[in-house]
PDB file of C-alpha atoms in Angstrom:
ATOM      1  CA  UNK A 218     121.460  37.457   9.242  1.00  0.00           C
ATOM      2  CA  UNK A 219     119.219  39.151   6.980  1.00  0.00           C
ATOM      3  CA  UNK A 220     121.511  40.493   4.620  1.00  0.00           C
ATOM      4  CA  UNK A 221     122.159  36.951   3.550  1.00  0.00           C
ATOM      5  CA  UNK A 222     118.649  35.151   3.425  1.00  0.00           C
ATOM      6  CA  UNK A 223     116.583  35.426   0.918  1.00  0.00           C
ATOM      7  CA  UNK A 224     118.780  36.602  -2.240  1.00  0.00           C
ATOM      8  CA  UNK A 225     118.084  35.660  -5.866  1.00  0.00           C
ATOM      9  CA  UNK A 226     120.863  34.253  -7.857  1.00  0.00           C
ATOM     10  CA  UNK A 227     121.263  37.286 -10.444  1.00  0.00           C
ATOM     11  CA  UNK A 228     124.163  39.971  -9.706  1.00  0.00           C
ATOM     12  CA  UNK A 229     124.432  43.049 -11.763  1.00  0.00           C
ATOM     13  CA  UNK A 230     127.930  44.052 -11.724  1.00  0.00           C
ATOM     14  CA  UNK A 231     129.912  47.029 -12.696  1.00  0.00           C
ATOM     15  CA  UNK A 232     133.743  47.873 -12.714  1.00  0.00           C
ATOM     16  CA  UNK A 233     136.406  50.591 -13.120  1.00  0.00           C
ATOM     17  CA  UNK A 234     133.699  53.428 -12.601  1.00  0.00           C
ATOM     18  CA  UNK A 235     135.631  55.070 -10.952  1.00  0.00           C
ATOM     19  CA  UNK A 236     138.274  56.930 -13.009  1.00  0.00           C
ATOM     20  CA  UNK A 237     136.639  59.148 -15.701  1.00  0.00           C
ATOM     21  CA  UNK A 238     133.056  59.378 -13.966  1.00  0.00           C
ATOM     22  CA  UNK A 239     132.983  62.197 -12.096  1.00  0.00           C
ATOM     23  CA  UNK A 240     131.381  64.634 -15.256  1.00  0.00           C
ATOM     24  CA  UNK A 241     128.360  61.992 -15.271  1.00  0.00           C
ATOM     25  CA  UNK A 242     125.155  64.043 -14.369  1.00  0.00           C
ATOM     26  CA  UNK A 243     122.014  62.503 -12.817  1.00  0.00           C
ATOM     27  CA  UNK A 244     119.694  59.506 -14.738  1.00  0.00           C
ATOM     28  CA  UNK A 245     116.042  60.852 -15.905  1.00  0.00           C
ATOM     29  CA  UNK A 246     117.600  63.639 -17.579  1.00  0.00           C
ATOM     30  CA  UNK A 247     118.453  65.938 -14.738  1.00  0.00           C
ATOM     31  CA  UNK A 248     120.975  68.249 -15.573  1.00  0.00           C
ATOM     32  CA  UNK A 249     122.076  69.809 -12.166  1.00  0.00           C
ATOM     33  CA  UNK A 250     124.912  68.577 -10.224  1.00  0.00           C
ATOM     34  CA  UNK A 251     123.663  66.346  -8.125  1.00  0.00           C
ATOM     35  CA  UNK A 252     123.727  67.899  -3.896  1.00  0.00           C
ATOM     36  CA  UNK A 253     126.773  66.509  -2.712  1.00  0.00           C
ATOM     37  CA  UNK A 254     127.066  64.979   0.854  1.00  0.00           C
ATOM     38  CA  UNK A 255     127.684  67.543   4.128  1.00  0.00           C
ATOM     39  CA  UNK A 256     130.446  65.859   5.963  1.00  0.00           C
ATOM     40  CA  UNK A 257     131.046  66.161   9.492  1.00  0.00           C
ATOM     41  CA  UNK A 258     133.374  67.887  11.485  1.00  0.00           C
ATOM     42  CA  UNK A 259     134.380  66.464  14.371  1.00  0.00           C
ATOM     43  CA  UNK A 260     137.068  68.355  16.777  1.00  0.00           C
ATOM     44  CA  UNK A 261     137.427  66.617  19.778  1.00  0.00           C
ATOM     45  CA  UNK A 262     138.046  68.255  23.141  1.00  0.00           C
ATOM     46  CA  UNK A 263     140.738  66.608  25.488  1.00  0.00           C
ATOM     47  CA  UNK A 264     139.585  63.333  26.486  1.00  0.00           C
ATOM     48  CA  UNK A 265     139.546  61.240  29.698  1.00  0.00           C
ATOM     49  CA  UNK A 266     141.045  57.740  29.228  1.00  0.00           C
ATOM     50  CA  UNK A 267     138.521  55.140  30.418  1.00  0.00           C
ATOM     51  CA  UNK A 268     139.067  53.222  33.353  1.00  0.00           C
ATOM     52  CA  UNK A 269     136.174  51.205  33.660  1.00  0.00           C
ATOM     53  CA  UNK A 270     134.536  47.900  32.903  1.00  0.00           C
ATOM     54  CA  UNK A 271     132.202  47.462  30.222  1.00  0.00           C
ATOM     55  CA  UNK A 272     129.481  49.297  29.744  1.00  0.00           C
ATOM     56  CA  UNK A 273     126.861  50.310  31.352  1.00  0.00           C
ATOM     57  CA  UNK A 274     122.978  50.463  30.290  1.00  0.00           C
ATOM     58  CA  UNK A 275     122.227  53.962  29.287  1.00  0.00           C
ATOM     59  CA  UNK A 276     125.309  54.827  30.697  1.00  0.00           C
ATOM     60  CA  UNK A 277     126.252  58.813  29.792  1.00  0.00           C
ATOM     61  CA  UNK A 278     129.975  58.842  28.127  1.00  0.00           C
ATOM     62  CA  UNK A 279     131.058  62.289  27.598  1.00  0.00           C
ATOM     63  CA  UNK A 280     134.599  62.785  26.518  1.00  0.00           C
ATOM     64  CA  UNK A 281     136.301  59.903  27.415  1.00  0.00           C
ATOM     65  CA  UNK A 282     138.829  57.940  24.957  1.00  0.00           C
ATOM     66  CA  UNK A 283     138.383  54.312  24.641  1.00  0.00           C
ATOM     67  CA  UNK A 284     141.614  53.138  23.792  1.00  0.00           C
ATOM     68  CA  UNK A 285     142.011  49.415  22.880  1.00  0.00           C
ATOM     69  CA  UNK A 286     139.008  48.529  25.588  1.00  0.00           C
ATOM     70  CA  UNK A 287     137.892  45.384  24.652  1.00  0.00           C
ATOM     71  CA  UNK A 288     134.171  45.558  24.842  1.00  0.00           C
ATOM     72  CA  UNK A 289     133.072  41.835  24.065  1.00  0.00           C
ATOM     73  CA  UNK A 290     129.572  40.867  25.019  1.00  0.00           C
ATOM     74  CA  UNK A 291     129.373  44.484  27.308  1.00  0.00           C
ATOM     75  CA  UNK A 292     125.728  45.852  27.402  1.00  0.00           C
ATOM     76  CA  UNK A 293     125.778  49.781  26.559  1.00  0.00           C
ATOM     77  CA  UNK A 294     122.296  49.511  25.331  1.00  0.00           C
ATOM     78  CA  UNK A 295     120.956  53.053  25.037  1.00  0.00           C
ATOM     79  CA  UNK A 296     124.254  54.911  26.359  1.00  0.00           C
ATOM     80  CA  UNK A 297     125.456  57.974  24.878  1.00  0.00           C
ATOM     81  CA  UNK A 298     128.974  58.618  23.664  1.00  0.00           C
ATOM     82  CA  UNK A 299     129.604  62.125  23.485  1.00  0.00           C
ATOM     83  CA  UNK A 300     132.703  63.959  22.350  1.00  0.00           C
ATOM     84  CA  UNK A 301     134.137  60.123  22.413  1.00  0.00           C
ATOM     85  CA  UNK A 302     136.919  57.984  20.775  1.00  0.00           C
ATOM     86  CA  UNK A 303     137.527  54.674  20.173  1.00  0.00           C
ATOM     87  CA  UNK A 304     140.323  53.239  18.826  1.00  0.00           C
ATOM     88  CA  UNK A 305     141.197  49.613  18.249  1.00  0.00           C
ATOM     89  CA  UNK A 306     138.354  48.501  20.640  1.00  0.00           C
ATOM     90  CA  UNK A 307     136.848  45.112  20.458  1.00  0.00           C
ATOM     91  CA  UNK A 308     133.048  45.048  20.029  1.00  0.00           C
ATOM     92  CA  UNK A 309     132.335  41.346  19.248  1.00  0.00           C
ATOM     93  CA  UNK A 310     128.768  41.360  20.562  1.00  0.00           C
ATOM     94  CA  UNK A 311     128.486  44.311  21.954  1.00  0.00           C
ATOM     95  CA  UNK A 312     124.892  45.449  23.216  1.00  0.00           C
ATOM     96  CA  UNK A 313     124.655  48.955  21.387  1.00  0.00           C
ATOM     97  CA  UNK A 314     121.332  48.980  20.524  1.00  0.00           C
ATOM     98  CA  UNK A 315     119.602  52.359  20.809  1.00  0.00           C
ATOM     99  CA  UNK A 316     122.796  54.437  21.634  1.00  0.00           C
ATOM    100  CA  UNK A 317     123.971  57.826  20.560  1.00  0.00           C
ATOM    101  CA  UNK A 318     127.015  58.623  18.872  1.00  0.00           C
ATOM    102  CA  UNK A 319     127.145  62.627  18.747  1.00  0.00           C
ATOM    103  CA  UNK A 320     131.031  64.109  17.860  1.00  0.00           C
ATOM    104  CA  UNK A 321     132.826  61.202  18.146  1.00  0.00           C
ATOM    105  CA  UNK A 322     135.294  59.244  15.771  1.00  0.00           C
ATOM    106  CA  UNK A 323     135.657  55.250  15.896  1.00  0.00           C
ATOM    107  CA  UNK A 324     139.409  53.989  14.765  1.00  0.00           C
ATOM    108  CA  UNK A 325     139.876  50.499  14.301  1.00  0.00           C
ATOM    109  CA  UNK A 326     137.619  48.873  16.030  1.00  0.00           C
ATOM    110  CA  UNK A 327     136.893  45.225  15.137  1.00  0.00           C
ATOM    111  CA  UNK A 328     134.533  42.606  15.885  1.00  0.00           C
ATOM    112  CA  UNK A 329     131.288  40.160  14.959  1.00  0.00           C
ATOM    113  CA  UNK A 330     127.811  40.705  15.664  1.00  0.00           C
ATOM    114  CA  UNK A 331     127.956  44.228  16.937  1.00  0.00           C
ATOM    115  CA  UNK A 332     124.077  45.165  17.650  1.00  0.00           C
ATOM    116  CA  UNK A 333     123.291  49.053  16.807  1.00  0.00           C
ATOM    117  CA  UNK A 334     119.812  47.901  15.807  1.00  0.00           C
ATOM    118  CA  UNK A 335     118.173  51.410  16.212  1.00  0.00           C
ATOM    119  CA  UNK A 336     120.989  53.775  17.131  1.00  0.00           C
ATOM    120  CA  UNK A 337     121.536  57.040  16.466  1.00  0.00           C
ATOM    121  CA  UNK A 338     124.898  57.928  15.137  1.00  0.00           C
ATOM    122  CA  UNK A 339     125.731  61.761  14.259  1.00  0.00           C
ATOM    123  CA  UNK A 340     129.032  63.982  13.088  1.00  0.00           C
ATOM    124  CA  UNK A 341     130.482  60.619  13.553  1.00  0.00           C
ATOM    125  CA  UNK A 342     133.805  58.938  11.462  1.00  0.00           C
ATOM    126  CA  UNK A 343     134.242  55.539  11.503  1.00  0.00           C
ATOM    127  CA  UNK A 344     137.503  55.091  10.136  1.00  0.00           C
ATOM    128  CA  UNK A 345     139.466  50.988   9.231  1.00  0.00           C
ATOM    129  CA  UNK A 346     136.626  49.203  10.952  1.00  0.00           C
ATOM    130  CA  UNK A 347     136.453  45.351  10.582  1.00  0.00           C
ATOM    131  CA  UNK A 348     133.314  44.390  11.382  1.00  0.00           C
ATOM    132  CA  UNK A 349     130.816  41.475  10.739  1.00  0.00           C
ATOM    133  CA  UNK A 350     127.567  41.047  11.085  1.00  0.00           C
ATOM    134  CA  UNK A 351     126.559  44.802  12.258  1.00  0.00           C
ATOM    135  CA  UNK A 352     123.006  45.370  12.688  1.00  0.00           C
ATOM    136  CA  UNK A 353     121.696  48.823  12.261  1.00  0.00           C
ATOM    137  CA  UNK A 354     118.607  48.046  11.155  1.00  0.00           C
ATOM    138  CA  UNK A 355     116.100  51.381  11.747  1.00  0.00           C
ATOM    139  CA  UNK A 356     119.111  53.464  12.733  1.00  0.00           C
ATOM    140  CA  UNK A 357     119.391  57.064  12.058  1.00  0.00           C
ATOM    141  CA  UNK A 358     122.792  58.195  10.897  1.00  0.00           C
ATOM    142  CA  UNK A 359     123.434  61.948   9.979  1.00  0.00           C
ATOM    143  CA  UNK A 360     126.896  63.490   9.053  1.00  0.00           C
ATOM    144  CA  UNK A 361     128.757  60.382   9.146  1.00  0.00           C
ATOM    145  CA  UNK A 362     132.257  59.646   6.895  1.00  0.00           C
ATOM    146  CA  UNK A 363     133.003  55.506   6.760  1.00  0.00           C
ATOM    147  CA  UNK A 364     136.621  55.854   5.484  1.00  0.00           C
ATOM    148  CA  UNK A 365     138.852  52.550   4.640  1.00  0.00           C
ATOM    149  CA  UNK A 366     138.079  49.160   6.127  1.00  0.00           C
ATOM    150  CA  UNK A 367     135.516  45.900   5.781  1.00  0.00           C
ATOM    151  CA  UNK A 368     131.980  45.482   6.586  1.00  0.00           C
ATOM    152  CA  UNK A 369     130.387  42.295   6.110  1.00  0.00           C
ATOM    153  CA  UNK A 370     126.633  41.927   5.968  1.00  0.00           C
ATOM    154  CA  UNK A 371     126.010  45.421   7.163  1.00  0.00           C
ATOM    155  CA  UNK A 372     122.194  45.065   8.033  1.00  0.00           C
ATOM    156  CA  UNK A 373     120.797  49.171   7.670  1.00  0.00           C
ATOM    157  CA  UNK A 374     117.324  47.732   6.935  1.00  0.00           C
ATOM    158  CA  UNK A 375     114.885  50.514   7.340  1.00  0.00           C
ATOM    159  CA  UNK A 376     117.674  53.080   8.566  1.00  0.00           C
ATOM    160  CA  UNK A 377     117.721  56.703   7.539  1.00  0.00           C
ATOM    161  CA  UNK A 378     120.979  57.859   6.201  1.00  0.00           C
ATOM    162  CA  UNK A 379     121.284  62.012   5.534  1.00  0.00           C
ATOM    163  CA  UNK A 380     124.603  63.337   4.630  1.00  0.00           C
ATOM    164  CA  UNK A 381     126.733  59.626   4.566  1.00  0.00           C
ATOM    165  CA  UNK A 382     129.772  58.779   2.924  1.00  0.00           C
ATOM    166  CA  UNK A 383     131.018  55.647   2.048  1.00  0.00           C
ATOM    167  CA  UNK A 384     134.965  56.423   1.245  1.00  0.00           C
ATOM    168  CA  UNK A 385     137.721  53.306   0.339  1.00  0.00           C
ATOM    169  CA  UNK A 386     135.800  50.726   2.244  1.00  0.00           C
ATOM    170  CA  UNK A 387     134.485  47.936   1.025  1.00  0.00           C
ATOM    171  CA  UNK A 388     130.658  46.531   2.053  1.00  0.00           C
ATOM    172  CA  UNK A 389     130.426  42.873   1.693  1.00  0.00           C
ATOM    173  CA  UNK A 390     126.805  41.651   1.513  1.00  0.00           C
ATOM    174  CA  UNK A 391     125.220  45.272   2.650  1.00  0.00           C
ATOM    175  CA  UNK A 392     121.487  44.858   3.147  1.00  0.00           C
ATOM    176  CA  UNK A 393     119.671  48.304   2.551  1.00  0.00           C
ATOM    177  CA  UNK A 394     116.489  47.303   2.627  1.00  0.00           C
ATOM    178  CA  UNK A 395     113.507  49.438   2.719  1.00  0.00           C
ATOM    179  CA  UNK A 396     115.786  51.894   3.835  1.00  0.00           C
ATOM    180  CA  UNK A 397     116.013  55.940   2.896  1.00  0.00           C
ATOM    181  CA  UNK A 398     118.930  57.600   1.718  1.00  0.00           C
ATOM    182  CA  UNK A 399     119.755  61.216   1.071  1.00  0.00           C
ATOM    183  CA  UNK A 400     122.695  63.042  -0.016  1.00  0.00           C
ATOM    184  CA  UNK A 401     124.485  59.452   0.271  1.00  0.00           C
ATOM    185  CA  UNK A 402     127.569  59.011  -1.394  1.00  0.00           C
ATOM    186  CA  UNK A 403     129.846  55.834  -2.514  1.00  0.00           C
ATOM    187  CA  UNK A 404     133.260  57.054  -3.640  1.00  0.00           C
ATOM    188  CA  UNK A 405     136.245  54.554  -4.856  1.00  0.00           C
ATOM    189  CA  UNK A 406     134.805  51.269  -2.325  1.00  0.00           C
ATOM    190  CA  UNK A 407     133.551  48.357  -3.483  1.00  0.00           C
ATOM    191  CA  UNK A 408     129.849  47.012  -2.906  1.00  0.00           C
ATOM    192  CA  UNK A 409     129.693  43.573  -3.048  1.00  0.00           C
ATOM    193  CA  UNK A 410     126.096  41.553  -3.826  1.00  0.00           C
ATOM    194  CA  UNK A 411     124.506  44.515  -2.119  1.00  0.00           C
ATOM    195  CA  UNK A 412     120.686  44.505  -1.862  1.00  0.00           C
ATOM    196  CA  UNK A 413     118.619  47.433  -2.687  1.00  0.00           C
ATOM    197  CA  UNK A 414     115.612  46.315  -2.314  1.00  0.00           C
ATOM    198  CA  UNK A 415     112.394  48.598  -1.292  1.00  0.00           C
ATOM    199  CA  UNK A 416     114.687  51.504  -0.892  1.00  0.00           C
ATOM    200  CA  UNK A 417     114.270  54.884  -1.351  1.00  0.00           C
ATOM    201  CA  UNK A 418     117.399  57.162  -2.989  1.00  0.00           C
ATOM    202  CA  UNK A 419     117.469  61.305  -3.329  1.00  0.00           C
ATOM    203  CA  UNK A 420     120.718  62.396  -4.894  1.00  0.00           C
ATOM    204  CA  UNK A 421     122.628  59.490  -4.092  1.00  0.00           C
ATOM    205  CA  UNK A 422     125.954  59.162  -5.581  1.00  0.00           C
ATOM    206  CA  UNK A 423     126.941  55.977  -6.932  1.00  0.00           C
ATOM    207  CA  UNK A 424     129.432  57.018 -10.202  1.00  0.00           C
ATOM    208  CA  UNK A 425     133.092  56.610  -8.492  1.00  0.00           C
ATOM    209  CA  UNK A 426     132.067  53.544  -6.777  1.00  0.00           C
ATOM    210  CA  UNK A 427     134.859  51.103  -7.437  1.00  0.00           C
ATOM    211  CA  UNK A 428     132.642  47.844  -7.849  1.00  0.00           C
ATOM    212  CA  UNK A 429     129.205  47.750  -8.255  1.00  0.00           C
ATOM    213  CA  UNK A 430     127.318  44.547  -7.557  1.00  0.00           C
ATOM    214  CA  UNK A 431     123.913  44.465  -7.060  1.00  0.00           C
ATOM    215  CA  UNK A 432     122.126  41.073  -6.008  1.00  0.00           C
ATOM    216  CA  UNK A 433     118.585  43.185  -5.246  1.00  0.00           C
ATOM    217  CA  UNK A 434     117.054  45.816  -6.287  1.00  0.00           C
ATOM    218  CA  UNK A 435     118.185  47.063  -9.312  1.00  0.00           C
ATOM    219  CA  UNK A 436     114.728  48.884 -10.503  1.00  0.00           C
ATOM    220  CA  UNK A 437     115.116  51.038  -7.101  1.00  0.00           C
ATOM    221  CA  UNK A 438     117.717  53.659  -8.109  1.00  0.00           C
ATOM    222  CA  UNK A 439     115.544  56.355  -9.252  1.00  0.00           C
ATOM    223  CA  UNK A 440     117.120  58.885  -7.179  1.00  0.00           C
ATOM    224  CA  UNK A 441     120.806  57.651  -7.849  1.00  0.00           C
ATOM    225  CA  UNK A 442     123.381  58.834 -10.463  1.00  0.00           C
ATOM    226  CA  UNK A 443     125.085  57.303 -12.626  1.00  0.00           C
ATOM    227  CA  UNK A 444     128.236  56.676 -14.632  1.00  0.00           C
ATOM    228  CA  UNK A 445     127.525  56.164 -18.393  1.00  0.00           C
ATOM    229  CA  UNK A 446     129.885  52.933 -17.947  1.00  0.00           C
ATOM    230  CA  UNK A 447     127.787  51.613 -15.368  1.00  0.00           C
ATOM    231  CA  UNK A 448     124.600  52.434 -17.041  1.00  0.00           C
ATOM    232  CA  UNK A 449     126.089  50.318 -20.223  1.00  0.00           C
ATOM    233  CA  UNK A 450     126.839  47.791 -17.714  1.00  0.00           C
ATOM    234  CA  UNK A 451     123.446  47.793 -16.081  1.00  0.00           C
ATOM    235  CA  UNK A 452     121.632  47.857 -19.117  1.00  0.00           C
ATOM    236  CA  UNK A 453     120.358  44.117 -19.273  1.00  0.00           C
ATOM    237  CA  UNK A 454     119.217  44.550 -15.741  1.00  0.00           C
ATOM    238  CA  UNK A 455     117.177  47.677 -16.859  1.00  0.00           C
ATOM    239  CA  UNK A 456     116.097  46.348 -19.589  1.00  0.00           C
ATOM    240  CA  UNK A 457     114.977  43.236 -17.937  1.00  0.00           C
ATOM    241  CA  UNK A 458     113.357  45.495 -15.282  1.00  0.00           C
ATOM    242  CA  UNK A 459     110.353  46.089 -18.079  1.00  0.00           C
ATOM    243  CA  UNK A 460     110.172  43.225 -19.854  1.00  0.00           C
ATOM    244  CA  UNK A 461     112.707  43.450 -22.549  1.00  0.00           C
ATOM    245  CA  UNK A 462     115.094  40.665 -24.058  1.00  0.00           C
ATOM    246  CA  UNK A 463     118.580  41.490 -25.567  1.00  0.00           C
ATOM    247  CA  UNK A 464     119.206  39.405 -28.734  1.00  0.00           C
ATOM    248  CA  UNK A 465     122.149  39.280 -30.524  1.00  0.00           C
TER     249      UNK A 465
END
């Protein structure tokens, strides 16, 4: 997958950011708190247990609880899930590409190769996934809350994020590429090897981020604040970034 091709050897690291952080104000001398993220709100209505098989192609899901469906290999490209749950479902393969999430909360679901390549996922909470291999490259995701679980090699090339947080999860291998992120924030989960590369950051909140390792793209977080431990840490990086060597 493109989150693991193409990666230099260097990794920027920090650690323990997260206790004592949350005073840090934005890099470049801004003094204002940085705009924090608007989370979303999701109150769903009773729901209808589905009955059905699979999924359909642009299939219109309003309401309906998907409760430990296994979805493996179904094809819901472009569908709609409106007002929707799902909790414990299997999506190992699933054909998601182009669909809508609008007020709806995913719980537990699992699987490998999920494709979301261009969906569209708002006041959505995705809450203990364990998921592999997720592409949602060129997504748009608005008002969404990822709380507790693993993602590895979460592809968001060239998505837009507004209004995301990233809570107690941990992102092996994410891939933001080229990507644009507003009012993002990354609070006590771990980024592992994560690749910043060509994207673009307003008031994106990195200082209680658990583990910071960057493998890309360490000269794009203008936009991004800050601890001052994980600007000690990232120091070499920046200062390799324009050409300077650190000699004891």
């Amino acid at each position: 997958m493109a989150a693991s091709e193409g990666r230099t050897t260097r990794t920027t690291r920090t650690t323990g950011a997260t206790r004592g952080a949350r005073a840090a104000r934005a890099v470049k001398g801004k003094k204002d708190t940085i705009a924090a993220a608007r989370r979303p709100e999701v109150r769903l209505p009773p729901l209808v247990p589905y009955d059905g098989e699979g999924l359909e192609p642009d299939g219109d899901y309003d309401g309906v609880r998907f409760d430990g469906v296994d979805l493996t290999d179904a094809s819901g490209r472009g569908a709609r899930f409106m007002d929707c749950a799902l909790d414990g479902c299997t999506l190992d393969r699933a054909e998601l590409a182009r669909a809508r999430f609008i007020d709806a909360v995913l719980t537990g679901v699992r699987g490998v190769g999920t494709d979301l390549a261009e969906a569209s996922l708002r006041d959505v909470e995705v809450v203990d996934a364990r998921l592999g291999g997720v592409q949602l490259h060129g997504a748009v995701l608005e008002r969404v809350v990822v709380r507790g679980g693993k993602i590895d090699y979460l592809n968001l090339r060239r998505a837009r994020l507004k209004d995301v947080v990233f809570e107690g999860c941990v992102l092996s291998e994410p891939d933001f590429g080229d990507a644009h992120l507003v009012r993002v924030e990354f609070r006590d989960c771990v980024l592992k090897r994560a690749d910043f590369s060509g994207v673009r950051m307003e008031s994106v909140d990195l200082r209680a981020v658990a583990e910071l390792d960057i493998a890309r793209g360490v000269d794009r977080l203008a936009g991004a604040v800050i601890s001052p431990s994980q600007l000690m840490e990232l120091a070499p990086a920046f200062a390799a970034q324009i050409g300077v060597r650190v000699e004891a």
